[in-house]
Amino acid sequence: MDDRDNERVRIGIVGCAEIARKLCRVIALTPNAVLQAVGSRSLDKAKFFAAENGLSSTGVRLYGSYKEIVEDPSVDAVYLPLPTSLHVQWAVAAARHKKHVLLEKPVALDTTQLDQILEACSSNGVQFMDGTMWLHHPRTLSMRKLISNPQLFGYLDYVYSSSTFCAPPEFLESNIRVKPDLDSLGALGDLGWYSIGSILWAVGYELPVSVMALPQVTCNSAGVILACSASLFWDRSPGCQEPTEPASATRRTVATFHCSFMAHMSMDLTIIGSNGSIHVKDLAIPFEENSASYEFTPLAKFVDLHIGWSAKPERTGILSEIPQEALMVQEFASLVRDIKRKGLPPESKWPEISRKTQLVLDAVKKSIDLGYSPVYL
Amino acid sequence: MDDRDNERVRIGIVGCAEIARKLCRVIALTPNAVLQAVGSRSLDKAKFFAAENGLSSTGVRLYGSYKEIVEDPSVDAVYLPLPTSLHVQWAVAAARHKKHVLLEKPVALDTTQLDQILEACSSNGVQFMDGTMWLHHPRTLSMRKLISNPQLFGYLDYVYSSSTFCAPPEFLESNIRVKPDLDSLGALGDLGWYSIGSILWAVGYELPVSVMALPQVTCNSAGVILACSASLFWDRSPGCQEPTEPASATRRTVATFHCSFMAHMSMDLTIIGSNGSIHVKDLAIPFEENSASYEFTPLAKFVDLHIGWSAKPERTGILSEIPQEALMVQEFASLVRDIKRKGLPPESKWPEISRKTQLVLDAVKKSIDLGYSPVYL
């Protein structure tokens, strides 16, 4: 038996959603993971998925139920791309069977549900990670270095994020992501997750003091959100030492996001500091798979007569040898292996990030339900 | 006497503010205008300005008071770069002396004041235009063509605008633009003017249904705004025919802007339609004087497996033979000449744009004063 094979984390995919194809492909590109099993609601669906994704002649086990795959002792970890309303049931079941959990976003319908999942993972000593892929792209690390540099970036003033795509009319009424019994958070869950997550990332995961949804949310006939916007407020600039001049006593950070199933594709993240600003246009899914870029404008001033800028945006290109979702699986598998082989405790960073994102998402939903009132966290 | 000289509109600059240097320079680049006079609070100041700007050996008349220059019968039109609190007095005085008025932004402290100015201009048959330069850049026209195209752009979903620069500490307490007796609107007037104007431009100047300032405005010790944000709401997508699918019955447009004297320089305008999106990073003052660009992303979809985009932003570069402020003076002078020579009435478009911008600015200010309540227009 090959020692390297022995070390690979054996992953089971629970549910054959469209996005499962994406993960299925990259598990093969990930050196420390291997696809062990695929489970669907019926064996026919699992077989169809296997055939469609070139798994037929591999040794991948196929199951006609979610129960069988989460109980399979040869499976180390599960990837759950199920509708959000099924997450608690199957993530908890997997954790109880000592499976590490890679859970698609949005992770839960609310923080109460997420806490059930996190408690099950914690008490069973298994790793939890949500499926936010862009956090694992090397571009994200490169931008983090920039905004952590007080000289280059300064304190954080404003964040703008958009997460939109233009879904066809039939999607808006009948897709899983807009069905009240399957994904009742609609665009706020599916797309707002990225925006909220990117804003929290920008502020170093300091929770806002308050959150306010902006009026005029758009819903479909079942009342599921198709488009909404919200703002997040901090009463000081997070993570940065305050300068000493008088006006700075009240330096504050504001963030605004817009998410919509009814607008042209956009994945903007704009972060304005006191000394520089960052612009990204393809945060959640880069334009191209193996490279991505961002623009940083450092210390720009007006030139004399205010007829131009002293500095222009500088583009930084970042190559990614394997796709961001493979890097996510690699990181997840690496943590799982450390738990299995070294007896290390699960990494708490990932569930903490998910929980903060969910807390803010809940607050936005509550603000909408309260008629766009501010909600304090 | 040269016929061409005879046709040139003779402009008087009233007040020697920093920005007057910029206009002084470009009047010389404008084929249909000529600098006729400069007036300041003292003759010494006017002389100093003339020396500093290479006017000493020209025939430009110098005045030691605003009164003398607005009464000079050889002056056809005035450019007023005075502190906002002085606009009513001197714009009205100029109009009563039949001078056409090019008025720096923000045009007034509120719409009541602006209406006094516009009434004086209207009843004296003189042209009014505010000093928003970017509206005259050929880039603006090029973007207008794009967003007016239903196939390329579709209906308007969201607009984001930022107008920020990082002023030194002494500016935040003592500059004209943050003095309660001179420019009491602070950053909302100086920078919010650009953001509000660009949002209104994007929606084709349809006024929003409501406006709401976002919490946590930052003020200096005199209570003048140093940083604020606001959102504007339309209960349908302006200027576009509504599609017929059910969800579209509630398609709405939202815009958000942020303005600040305490953040790195940014002049973002992002316009997201249903079919395409536009990104500009240097709207109010292009990075370079003689060229500017914008990015348009047309009809982007996910590629298979959602591992990239089917279309990337396309950059369009626009050359400007003369600077945007010269194009503004040229347009203003052209209207003035038509009034003088052909007896045409003043062009109503420009005062209408200024008035709508001021109306929204007033609503944002009112929302702040009411504790961030929505204000209906």
CSV table of C-alpha atoms in Angstrom, one decimal, chain A residues 272-277 279 297 299-303 308-311, chain B residues 162-166 260 263-268 281 285 287:
chain,number,residue,atom,x,y,z
A,272,ILE,CA,-10.7,52.5,1.3
A,273,GLY,CA,-8.2,53.1,4.0
A,274,SER,CA,-6.6,56.4,5.0
A,275,ASN,CA,-3.4,55.9,3.0
A,276,GLY,CA,-4.5,53.6,0.2
A,277,SER,CA,-7.4,51.8,-1.4
A,279,HIS,CA,-10.3,47.4,-5.7
A,297,THR,CA,-3.7,52.8,-5.1
A,299,LEU,CA,-0.9,57.5,-1.1
A,300,ALA,CA,-2.5,59.3,-4.0
A,301,LYS,CA,-2.7,63.1,-3.7
A,302,PHE,CA,-3.9,65.8,-6.1
A,303,VAL,CA,-1.2,67.1,-8.4
A,308,GLY,CA,-4.7,64.7,-11.9
A,309,TRP,CA,-3.6,62.2,-9.3
A,310,SER,CA,0.0,61.7,-8.0
A,311,ALA,CA,-0.5,57.9,-8.1
B,162,SER,CA,-17.3,57.4,-3.4
B,163,SER,CA,-15.8,60.8,-3.2
B,164,THR,CA,-13.0,60.9,-0.6
B,165,PHE,CA,-9.6,62.4,0.0
B,166,CYS,CA,-7.4,62.4,3.0
B,260,SER,CA,-15.0,61.8,3.4
B,263,ALA,CA,-9.9,58.6,3.7
B,264,HIS,CA,-7.6,57.9,0.8
B,265,MET,CA,-8.5,59.6,-2.5
B,266,SER,CA,-11.3,57.8,-4.3
B,267,MET,CA,-13.7,58.9,-7.0
B,268,ASP,CA,-15.4,55.6,-7.7
B,281,LYS,CA,-12.2,55.0,-10.4
B,285,ILE,CA,-10.8,64.3,-11.6
B,287,PHE,CA,-5.9,60.3,-13.2
